Coordinates of C-alpha atoms in Angstrom, one line a residue:
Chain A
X10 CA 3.6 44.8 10.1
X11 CA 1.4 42.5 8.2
X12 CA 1.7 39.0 9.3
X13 CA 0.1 37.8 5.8
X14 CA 0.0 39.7 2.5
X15 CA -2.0 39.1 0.0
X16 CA -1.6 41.0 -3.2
X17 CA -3.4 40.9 -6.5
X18 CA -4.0 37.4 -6.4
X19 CA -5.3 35.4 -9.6
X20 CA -5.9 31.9 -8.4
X21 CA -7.8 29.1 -9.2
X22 CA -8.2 25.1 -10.7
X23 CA -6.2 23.6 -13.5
X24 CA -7.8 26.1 -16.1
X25 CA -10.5 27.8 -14.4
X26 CA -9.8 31.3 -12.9
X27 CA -11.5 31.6 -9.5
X28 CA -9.9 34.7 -7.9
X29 CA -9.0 38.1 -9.3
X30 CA -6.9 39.9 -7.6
X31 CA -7.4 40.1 -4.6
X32 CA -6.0 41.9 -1.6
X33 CA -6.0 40.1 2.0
X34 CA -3.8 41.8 4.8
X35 CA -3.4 40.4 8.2
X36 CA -1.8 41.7 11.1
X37 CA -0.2 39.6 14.1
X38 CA -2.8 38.8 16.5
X39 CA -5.8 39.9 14.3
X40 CA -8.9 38.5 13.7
X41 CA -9.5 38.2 10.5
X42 CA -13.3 36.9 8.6
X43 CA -13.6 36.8 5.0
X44 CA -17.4 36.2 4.2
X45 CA -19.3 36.4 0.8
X46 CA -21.7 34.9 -1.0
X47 CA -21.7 30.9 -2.0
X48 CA -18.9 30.7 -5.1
X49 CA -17.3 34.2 -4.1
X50 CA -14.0 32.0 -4.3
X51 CA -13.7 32.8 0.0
X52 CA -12.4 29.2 0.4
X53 CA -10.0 29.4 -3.3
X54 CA -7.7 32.1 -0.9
X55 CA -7.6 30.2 2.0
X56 CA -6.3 27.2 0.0
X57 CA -4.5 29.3 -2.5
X58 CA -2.3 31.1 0.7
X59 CA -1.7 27.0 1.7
X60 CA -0.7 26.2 -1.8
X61 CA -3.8 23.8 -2.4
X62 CA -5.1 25.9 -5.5
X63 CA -3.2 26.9 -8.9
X64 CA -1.5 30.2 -8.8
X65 CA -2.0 32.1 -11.6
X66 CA -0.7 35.5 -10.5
X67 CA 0.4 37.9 -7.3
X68 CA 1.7 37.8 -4.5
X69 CA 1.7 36.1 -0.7
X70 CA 4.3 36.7 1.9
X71 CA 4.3 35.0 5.1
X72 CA 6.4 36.7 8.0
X73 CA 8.5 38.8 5.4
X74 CA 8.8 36.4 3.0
X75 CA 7.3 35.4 -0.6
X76 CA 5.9 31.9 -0.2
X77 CA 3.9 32.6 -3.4
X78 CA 5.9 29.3 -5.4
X79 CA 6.5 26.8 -1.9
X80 CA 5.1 23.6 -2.2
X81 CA 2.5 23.4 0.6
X82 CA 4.4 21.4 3.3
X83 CA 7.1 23.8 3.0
X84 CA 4.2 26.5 3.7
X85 CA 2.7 24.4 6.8
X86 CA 6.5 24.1 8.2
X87 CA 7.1 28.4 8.1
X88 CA 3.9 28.4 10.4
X89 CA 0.6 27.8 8.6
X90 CA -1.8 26.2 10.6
X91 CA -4.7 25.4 8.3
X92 CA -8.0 23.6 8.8
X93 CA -9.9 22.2 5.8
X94 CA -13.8 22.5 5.4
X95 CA -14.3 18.8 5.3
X96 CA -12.5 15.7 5.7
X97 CA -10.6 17.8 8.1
X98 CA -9.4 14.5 10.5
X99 CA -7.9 11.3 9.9
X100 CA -11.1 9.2 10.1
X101 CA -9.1 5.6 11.1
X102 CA -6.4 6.9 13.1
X103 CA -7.5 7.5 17.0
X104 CA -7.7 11.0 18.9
X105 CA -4.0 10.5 19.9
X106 CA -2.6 9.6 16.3
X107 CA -4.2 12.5 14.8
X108 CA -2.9 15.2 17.4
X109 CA 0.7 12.5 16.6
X110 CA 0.3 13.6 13.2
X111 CA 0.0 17.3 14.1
X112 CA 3.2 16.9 15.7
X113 CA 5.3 15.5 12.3
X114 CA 7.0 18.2 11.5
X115 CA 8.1 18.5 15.0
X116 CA 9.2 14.5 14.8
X117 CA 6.5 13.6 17.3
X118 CA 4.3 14.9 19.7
X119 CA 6.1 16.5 22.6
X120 CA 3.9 16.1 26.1
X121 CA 3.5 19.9 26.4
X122 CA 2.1 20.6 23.2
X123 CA -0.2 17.8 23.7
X124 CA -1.4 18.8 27.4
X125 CA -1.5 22.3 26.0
X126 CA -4.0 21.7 23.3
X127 CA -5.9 19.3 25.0
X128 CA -6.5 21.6 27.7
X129 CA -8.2 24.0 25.1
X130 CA -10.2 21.1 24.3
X131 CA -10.9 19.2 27.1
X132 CA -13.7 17.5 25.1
X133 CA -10.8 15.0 23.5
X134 CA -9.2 14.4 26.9
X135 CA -11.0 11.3 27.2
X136 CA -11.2 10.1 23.5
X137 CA -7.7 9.9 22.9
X138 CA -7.8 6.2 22.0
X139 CA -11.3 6.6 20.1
X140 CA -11.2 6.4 16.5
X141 CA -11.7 9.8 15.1
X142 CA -14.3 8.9 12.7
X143 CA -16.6 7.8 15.7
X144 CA -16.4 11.5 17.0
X145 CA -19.3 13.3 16.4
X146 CA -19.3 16.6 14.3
X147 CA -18.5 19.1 16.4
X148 CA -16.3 17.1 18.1
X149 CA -14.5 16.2 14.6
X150 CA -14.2 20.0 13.8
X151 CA -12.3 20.4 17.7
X152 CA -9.7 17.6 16.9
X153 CA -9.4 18.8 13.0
X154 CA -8.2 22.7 15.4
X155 CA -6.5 20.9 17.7
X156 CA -4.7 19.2 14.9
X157 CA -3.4 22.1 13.6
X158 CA -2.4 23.8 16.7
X159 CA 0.0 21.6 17.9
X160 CA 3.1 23.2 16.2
X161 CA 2.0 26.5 17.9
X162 CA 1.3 28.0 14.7
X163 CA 1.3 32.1 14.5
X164 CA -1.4 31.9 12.0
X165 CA -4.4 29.9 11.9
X166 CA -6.4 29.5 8.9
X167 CA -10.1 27.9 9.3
X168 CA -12.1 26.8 6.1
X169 CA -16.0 27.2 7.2
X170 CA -15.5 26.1 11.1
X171 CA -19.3 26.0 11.6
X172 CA -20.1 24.2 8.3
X173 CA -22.8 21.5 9.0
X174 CA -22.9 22.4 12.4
X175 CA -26.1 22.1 14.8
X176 CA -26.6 25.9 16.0
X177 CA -25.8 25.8 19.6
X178 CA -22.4 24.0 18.3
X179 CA -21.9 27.4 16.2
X180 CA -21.3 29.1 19.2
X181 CA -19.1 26.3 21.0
X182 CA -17.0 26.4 17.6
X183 CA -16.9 30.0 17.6
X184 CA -15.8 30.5 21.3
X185 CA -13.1 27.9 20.8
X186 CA -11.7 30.4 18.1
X187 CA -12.3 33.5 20.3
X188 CA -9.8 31.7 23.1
X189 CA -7.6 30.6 20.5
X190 CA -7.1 34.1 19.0
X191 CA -6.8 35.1 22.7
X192 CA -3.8 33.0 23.2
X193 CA -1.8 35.5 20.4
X194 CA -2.2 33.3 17.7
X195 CA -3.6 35.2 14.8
X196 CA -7.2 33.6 13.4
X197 CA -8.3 33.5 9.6
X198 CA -11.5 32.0 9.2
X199 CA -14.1 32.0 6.0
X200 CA -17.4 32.0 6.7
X201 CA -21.2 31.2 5.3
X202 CA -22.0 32.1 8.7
X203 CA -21.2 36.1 7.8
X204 CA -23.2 37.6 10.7
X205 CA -21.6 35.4 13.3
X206 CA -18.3 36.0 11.8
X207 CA -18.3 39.5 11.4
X208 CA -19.8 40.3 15.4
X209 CA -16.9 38.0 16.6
X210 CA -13.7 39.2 14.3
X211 CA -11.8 42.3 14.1
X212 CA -11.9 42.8 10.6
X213 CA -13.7 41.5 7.7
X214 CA -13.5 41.1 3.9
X215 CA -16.5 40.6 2.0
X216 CA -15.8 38.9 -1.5
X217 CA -17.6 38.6 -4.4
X218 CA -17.3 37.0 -7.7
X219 CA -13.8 36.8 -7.2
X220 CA -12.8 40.3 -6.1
X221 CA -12.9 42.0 -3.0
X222 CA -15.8 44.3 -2.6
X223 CA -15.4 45.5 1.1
X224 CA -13.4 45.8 3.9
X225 CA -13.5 47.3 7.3
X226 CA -13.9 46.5 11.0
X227 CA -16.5 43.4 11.3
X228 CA -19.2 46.0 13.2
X229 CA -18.5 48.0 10.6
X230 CA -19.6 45.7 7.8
X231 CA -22.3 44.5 9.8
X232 CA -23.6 48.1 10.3
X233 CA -22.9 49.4 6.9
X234 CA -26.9 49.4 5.2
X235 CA -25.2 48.1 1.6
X236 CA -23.4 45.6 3.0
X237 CA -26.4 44.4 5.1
X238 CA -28.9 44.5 2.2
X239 CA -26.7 42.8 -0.1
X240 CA -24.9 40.3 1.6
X241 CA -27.0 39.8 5.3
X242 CA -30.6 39.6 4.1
X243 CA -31.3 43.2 4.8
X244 CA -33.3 44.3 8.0
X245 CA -32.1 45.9 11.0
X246 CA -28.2 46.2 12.3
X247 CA -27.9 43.0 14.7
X248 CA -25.7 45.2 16.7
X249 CA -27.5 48.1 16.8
Chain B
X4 CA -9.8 -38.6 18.8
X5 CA -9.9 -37.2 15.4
X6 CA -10.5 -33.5 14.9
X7 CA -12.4 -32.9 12.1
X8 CA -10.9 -29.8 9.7
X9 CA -7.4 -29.5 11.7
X10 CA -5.2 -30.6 8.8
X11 CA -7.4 -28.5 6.3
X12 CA -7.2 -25.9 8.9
X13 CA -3.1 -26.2 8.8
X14 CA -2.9 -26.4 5.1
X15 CA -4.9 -23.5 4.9
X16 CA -2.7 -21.2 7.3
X17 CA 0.4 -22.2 5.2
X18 CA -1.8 -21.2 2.1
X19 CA -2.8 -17.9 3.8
X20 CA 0.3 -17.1 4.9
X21 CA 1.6 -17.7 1.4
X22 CA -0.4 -14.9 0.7
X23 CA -0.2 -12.6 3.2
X24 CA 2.7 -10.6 3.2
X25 CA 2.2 -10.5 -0.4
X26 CA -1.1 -9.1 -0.5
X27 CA -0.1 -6.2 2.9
X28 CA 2.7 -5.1 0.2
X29 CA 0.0 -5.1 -2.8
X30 CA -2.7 -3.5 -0.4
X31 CA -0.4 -0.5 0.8
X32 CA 0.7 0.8 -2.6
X33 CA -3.0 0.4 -3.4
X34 CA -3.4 2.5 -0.4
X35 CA -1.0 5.3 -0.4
X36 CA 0.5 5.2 -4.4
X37 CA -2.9 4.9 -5.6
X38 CA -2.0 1.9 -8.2
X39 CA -2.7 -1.3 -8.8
X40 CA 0.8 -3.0 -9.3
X41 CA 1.0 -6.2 -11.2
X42 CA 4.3 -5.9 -11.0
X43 CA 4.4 -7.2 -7.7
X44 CA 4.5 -11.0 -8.0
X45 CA 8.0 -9.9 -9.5
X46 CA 9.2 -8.7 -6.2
X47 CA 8.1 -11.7 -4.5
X48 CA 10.1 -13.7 -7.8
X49 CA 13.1 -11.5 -6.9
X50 CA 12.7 -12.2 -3.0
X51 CA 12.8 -16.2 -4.2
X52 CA 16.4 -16.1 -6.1
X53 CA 17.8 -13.7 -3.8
X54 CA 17.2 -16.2 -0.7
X55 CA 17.8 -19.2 -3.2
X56 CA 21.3 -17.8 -4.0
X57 CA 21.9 -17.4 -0.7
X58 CA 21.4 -20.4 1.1
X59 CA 22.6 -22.4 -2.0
X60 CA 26.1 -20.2 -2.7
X61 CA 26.5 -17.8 0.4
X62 CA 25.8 -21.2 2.4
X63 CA 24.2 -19.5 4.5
X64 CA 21.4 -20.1 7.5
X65 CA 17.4 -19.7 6.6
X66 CA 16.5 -16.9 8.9
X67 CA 19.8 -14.8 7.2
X68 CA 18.6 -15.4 4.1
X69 CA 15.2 -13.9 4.9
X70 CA 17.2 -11.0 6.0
X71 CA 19.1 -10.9 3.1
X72 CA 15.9 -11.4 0.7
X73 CA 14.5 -9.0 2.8
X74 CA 16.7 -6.1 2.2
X75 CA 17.7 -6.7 -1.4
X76 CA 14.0 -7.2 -2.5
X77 CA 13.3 -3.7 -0.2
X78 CA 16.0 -1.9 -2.3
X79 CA 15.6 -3.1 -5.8
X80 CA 11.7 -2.5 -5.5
X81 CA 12.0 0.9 -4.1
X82 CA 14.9 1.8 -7.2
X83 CA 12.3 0.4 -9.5
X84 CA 9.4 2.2 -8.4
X85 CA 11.4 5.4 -8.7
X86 CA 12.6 4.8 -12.2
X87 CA 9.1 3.7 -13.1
X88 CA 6.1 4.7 -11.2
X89 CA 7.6 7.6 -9.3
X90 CA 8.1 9.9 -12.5
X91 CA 4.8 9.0 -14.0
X92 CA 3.0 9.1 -10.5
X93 CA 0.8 12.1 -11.0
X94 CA -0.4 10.4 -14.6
X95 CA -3.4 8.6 -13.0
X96 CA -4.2 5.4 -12.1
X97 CA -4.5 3.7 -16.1
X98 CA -1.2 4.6 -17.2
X99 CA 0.4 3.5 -14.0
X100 CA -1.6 0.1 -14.1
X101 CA -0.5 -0.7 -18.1
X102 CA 3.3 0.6 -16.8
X103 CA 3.0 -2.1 -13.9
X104 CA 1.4 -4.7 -16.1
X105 CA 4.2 -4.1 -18.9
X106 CA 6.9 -3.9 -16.2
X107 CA 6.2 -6.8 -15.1
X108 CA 6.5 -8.7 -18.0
X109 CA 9.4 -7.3 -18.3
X110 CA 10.9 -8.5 -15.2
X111 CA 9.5 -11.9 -15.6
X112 CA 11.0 -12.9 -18.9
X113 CA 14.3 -10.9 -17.8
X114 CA 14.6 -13.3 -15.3
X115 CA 13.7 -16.3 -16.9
X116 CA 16.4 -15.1 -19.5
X117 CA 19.0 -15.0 -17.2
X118 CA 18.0 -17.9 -14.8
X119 CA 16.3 -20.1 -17.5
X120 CA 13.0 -21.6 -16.9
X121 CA 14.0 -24.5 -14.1
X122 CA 12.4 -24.7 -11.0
X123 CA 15.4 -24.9 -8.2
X124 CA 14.5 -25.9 -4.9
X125 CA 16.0 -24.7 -1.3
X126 CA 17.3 -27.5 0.3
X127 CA 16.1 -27.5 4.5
X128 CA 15.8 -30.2 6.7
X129 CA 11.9 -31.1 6.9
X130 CA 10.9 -32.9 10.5
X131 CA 7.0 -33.8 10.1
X132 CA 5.3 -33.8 13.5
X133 CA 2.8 -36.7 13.7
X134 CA -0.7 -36.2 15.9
X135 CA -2.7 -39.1 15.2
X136 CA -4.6 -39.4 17.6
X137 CA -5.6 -35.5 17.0
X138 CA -5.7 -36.7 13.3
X139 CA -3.3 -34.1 11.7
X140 CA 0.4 -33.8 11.2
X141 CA 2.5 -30.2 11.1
X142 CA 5.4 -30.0 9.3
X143 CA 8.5 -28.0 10.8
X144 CA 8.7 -25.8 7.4
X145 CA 4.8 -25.2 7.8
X146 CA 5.7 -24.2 11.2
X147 CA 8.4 -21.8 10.1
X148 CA 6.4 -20.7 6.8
X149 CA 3.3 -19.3 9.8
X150 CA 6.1 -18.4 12.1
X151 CA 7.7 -15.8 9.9
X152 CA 4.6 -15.0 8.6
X153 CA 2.6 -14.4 12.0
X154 CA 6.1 -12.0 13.0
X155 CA 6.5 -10.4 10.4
X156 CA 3.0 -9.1 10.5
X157 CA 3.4 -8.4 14.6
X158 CA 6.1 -6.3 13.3
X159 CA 4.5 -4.2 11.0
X160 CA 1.4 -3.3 13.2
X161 CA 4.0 -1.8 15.8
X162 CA 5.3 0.4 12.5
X163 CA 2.0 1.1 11.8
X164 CA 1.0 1.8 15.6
X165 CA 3.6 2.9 17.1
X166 CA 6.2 5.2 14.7
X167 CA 5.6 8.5 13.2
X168 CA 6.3 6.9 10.0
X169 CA 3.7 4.7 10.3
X170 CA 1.0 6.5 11.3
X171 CA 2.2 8.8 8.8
X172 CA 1.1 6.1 6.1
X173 CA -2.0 5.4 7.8
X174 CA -3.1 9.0 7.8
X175 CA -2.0 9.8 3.9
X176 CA -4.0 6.6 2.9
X177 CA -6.9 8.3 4.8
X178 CA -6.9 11.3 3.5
X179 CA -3.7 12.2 1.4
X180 CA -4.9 16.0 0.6
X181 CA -4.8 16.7 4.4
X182 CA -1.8 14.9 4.9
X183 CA 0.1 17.2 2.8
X184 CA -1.3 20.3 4.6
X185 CA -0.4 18.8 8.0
X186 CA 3.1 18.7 6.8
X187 CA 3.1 15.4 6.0
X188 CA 6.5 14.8 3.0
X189 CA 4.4 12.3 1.3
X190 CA 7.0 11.2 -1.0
X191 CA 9.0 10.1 2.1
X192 CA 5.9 8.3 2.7
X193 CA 5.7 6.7 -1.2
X194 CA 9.6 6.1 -0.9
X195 CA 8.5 3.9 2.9
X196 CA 5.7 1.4 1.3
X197 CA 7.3 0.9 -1.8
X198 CA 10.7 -0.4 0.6
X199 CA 8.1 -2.3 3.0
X200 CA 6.1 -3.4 0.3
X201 CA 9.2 -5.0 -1.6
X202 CA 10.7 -6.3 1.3
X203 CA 7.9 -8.4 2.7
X204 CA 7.4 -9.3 -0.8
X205 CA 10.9 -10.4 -0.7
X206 CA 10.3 -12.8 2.4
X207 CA 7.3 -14.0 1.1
X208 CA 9.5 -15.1 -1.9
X209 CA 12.0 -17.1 0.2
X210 CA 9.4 -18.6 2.1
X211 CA 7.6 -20.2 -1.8
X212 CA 11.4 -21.0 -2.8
X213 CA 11.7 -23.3 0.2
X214 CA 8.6 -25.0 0.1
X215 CA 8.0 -24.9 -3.8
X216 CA 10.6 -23.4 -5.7
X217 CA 12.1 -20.4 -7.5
X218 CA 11.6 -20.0 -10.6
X219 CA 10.9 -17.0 -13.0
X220 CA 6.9 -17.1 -12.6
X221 CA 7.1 -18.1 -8.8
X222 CA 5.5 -14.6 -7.6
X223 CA 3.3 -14.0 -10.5
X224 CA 1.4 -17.4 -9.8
X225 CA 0.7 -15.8 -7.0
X226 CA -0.4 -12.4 -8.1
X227 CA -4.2 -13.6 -8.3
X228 CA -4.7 -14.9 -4.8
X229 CA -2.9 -12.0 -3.5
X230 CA -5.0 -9.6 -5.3
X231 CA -8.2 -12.2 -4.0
X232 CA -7.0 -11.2 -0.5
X233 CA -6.6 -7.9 -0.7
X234 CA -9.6 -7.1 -2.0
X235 CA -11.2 -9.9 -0.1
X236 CA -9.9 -7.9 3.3
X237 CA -11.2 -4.3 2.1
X238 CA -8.2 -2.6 -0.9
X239 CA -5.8 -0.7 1.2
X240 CA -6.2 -2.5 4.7
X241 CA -3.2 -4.2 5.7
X242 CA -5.3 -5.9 8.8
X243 CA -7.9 -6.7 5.9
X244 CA -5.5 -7.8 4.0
X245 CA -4.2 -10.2 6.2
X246 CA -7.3 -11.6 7.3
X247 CA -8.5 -11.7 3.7
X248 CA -5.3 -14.3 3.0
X249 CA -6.1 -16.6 5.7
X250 CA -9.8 -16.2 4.8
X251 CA -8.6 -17.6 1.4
X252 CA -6.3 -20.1 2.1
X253 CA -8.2 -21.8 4.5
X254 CA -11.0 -21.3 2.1
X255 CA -9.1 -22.9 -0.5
X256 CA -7.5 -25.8 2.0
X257 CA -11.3 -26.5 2.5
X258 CA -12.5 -27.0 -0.6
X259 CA -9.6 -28.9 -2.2
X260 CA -10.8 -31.2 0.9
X261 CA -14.8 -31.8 -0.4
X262 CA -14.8 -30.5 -3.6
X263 CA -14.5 -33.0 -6.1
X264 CA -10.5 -32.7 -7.3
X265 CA -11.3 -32.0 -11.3
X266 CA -12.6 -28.5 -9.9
X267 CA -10.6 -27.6 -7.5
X268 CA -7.4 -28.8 -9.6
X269 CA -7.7 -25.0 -10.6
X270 CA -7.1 -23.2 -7.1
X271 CA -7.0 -20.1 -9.2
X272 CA -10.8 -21.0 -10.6
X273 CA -11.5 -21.1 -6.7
X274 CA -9.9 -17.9 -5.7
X275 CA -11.7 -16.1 -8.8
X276 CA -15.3 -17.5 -7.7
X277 CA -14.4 -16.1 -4.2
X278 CA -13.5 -13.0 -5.5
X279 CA -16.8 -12.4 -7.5
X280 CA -18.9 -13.2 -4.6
X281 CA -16.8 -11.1 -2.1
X282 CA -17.3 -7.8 -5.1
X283 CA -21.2 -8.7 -5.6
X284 CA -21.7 -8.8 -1.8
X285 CA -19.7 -6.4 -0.1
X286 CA -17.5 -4.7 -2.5
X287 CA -15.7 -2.8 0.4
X288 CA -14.4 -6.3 1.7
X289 CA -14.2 -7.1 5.5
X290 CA -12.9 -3.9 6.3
X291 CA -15.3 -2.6 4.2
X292 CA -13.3 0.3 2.9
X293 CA -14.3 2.8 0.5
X294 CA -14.1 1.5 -3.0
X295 CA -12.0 3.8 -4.4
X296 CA -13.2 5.3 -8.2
X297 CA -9.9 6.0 -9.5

């Protein structure tokens, strides 16, 4: 059963129509990339399934159930984990207090949860009392995941993980998602980064202009000679 | 031995702290509300009658009647934020300024209707405490005045610090959009500052009606140096904020002291040349926040 549906989705902001309808379907425990082109509106469904952008038509259903007109703390407290593409931390609250405010709808931040993400991270073990905006990048884009994991969402949506990132970092970001996804907890990520993304998901969308164009398995995509020349700067299939 | 500055120093901590819990209030719904609310010398104003009334007709102790002040200025400045700001909240920062400006008013000349213009002073007991050979005397209503202040502000950093509320505020002043998607109610949060706000606005007025008075205009005589400090600490610190209001007042304390007295008869003239220098050099104050745009 799908975890999250998406269906025929018109979204956008204020006035201007980004999305048009559009389809996203994610299974529990899946591994889920949506790629595309700069403006495709990838990020516009990530924030439109957290309630960030204006609906203007369609469906989403969360476990069963239509979230499509919840206000998006209400969305976050069915089990949305969701990790903007910048200004993703709390830049004057320490380490600590951000993973504390991970915890509020939980009413604080029970010592399990903590230990728990912290051992996926063990990079913040010893900057709990730093202030957050003294972290560097990468380090930044670990708290703003371990942020949103301490509920123990089901679903974990990531704007652009690898945005601004130094390459080797790509891959530290990346395998950080690849452990969290093999923990059960099902992974949603949009990515410039469309060649990474597609090798390391399941299954990818590629959007364009607003619409979907395809979907299939990520080797798939990557293999596929139109989606390569279009979309992955042509040449030979990176997997192949 | 005669230490030179102590008694300007003193008069300027009682100045400061004056100011202080007036300008954390002002500073955190600059913060988290995103307005500017000249409306809040009235909540000081309310803060002064409500402790005058009650040492004067409950008869009652000083420290109660900060309590009292406390919690009656807390309520009636949340109940007025929601039937003012809260409905218009998503209007933008203009429209909520004019509403705070016009409310205000409002509130001033309401009061002064009902309590007519007179200035009525708390009676305390005042022991002065003489150092001469230190060169400076201390008062034991100055005492009190830093006292409450220097608690009241040791309480507030443990809400800040230390409860999820607290750090709550901290993070939706920070970064309000991510707030909300980290589940964060933030009109819990807008409902908390505008009942911490009042309420140390409230003490702040009990603390002008002992040593000046209260009267109608008490807390909006008071509106410029608070805004002075606020800025002058970094707009929507409440650390800055409270530096930026001793910064002043002993600022202020100093000049009355070697300025010549025909310019610094107009404290408020001092507080505005401060204020100009503090935006021409560093606009984001001492904690050097962002300057917001809105």
């Amino acid at each position: 059963m799908s975890l999250l549906e998406v269906t025929e989705l018109d979204a956008g902001y204020g006035d201007l129509q980004v999305l048009f309808g559009v389809d996203l379907h994610v299974t529990e425990g899946e591994y889920v990339a949506i790629v595309g082109p700069n403006g495709a509106g990838k990020s516009t469904v990530m924030k439109a399934v957290v309630g960030l952008a204006t609906h203007m038509g369609g469906e989403i259903r969360f476990d069963g159930e239509d979230i499509t007109g919840l206000e998006p703390q209400t969305r976050i407290e069915r089990g949305l984990g969701y990790v903007p593409q910048t200004e993703n931390i709390f830049p004057t609250l320490t380490v600590e207090e951000n993973l504390k405010i991970g915890g509020y709808l939980l009413g604080g931040l029970p010592d399990d949860r903590q230990e728990a993400v912290v051992e996926q991270f063990p990079i913040l073990a010893e900057r709990l009392d730093q202030r957050a905006g003294n972290l560097s990048g990468g380090q930044q884009q670990m708290l703003a995941m371990a942020r949103a994991l301490i509920p123990d969402p089901p679903v974990l949506l990531l704007d652009e993980p690898s945005a601004g990132l130094a390459p080797d970092l790509v891959d530290t970001v990346f395998d950080h998602i690849d452990a969290v996804n093999d923990r059960g907890v099902t992974v949603v990520i949009v990515e410039q980064n469309a060649k990474t993304a597609l090798r390391r998901c399941d299954r990818g969308y590629v959007l364009t202009q607003g619409e979907n164009r395809y979907t299939d398995e990520g080797d798939a995509l990557l293999n596929d000679p139109e989606v390569r020349k279009q979309f992955l700067g042509g040449g030979d299939s990176p997997t192949g | 031995m005669a230490l030179p500055l102590a008694q300007e120093l003193i008069f300027g901590l009682v100045i400061g702290s004056y100011i202080a819990l007036g300008a954390i209030g002002f500073t955190l719904v600059y913060g988290l509300v995103n307005m500017i609310n000249f409306a809040h010398g009235e909540f000081i104003t309310i803060g002064a009658f409500v402790g005058y009334l009650a040492v004067v007709f409950g008869g009652v102790s000083l420290p109660v009647a900060l309590l009292v002040a406390l919690l009656v200025a807390a309520v009636t400045g949340w109940a007025i934020a929601r039937l003012t700001f809260e409905p218009m909240n998503d209007a933008g920062a203009v429209p909520l300024l004019l509403m705070s400006i016009g409310l205000g008013l409002v509130l001033r000349n309401g009061m002064r209707a009902i309590a007519g213009p007179d200035r009525r002073n708390v009676p305390v007991a005042v022991t002065t405490y003489r150092f001469d050979d230190l060169g400076f005397f201390v008062t034991s209503n100055q005492l009190f005045i830093i006292g409450v202040t220097l608690f009241a502000v040791l309480v507030l950093h443990l809400f800040l610090s230390r409860t999820m509320v607290g750090i709550s505020m901290r993070a939706t002043a920070d970064n309000e959009r991510l707030a909300l998607v980290s589940g964060i109610d933030t009109r819990q949060i807008r409902n908390a500052v505008w009942l911490a706000a009042s309420g140390l606005a409230g003490v702040a007025g009990v603390m002008l009606a002992v040593s000046q008075s209260a009267n109608p205009s008490v807390g909006f005589g008071q509106l410029l140096l608070i805004i002075t400090a606020a800025i002058l600490g970094g707009a929507g610190s409440p650390y800055g904020a409270v530096a930026g209001s001793y910064l002043l007042g002993v600022g202020i304390a100093v000049s009355v002291a070697f300025l010549p007295a025909d310019i610094v008869a107009l404290s408020s003239t001092m507080a505005f040349a401060i204020l100009i220098v503090v935006l021409l050099v560093r606009p984001g104050g001492i904690a050097n926040t962002e300057v917001r745009t809105s």
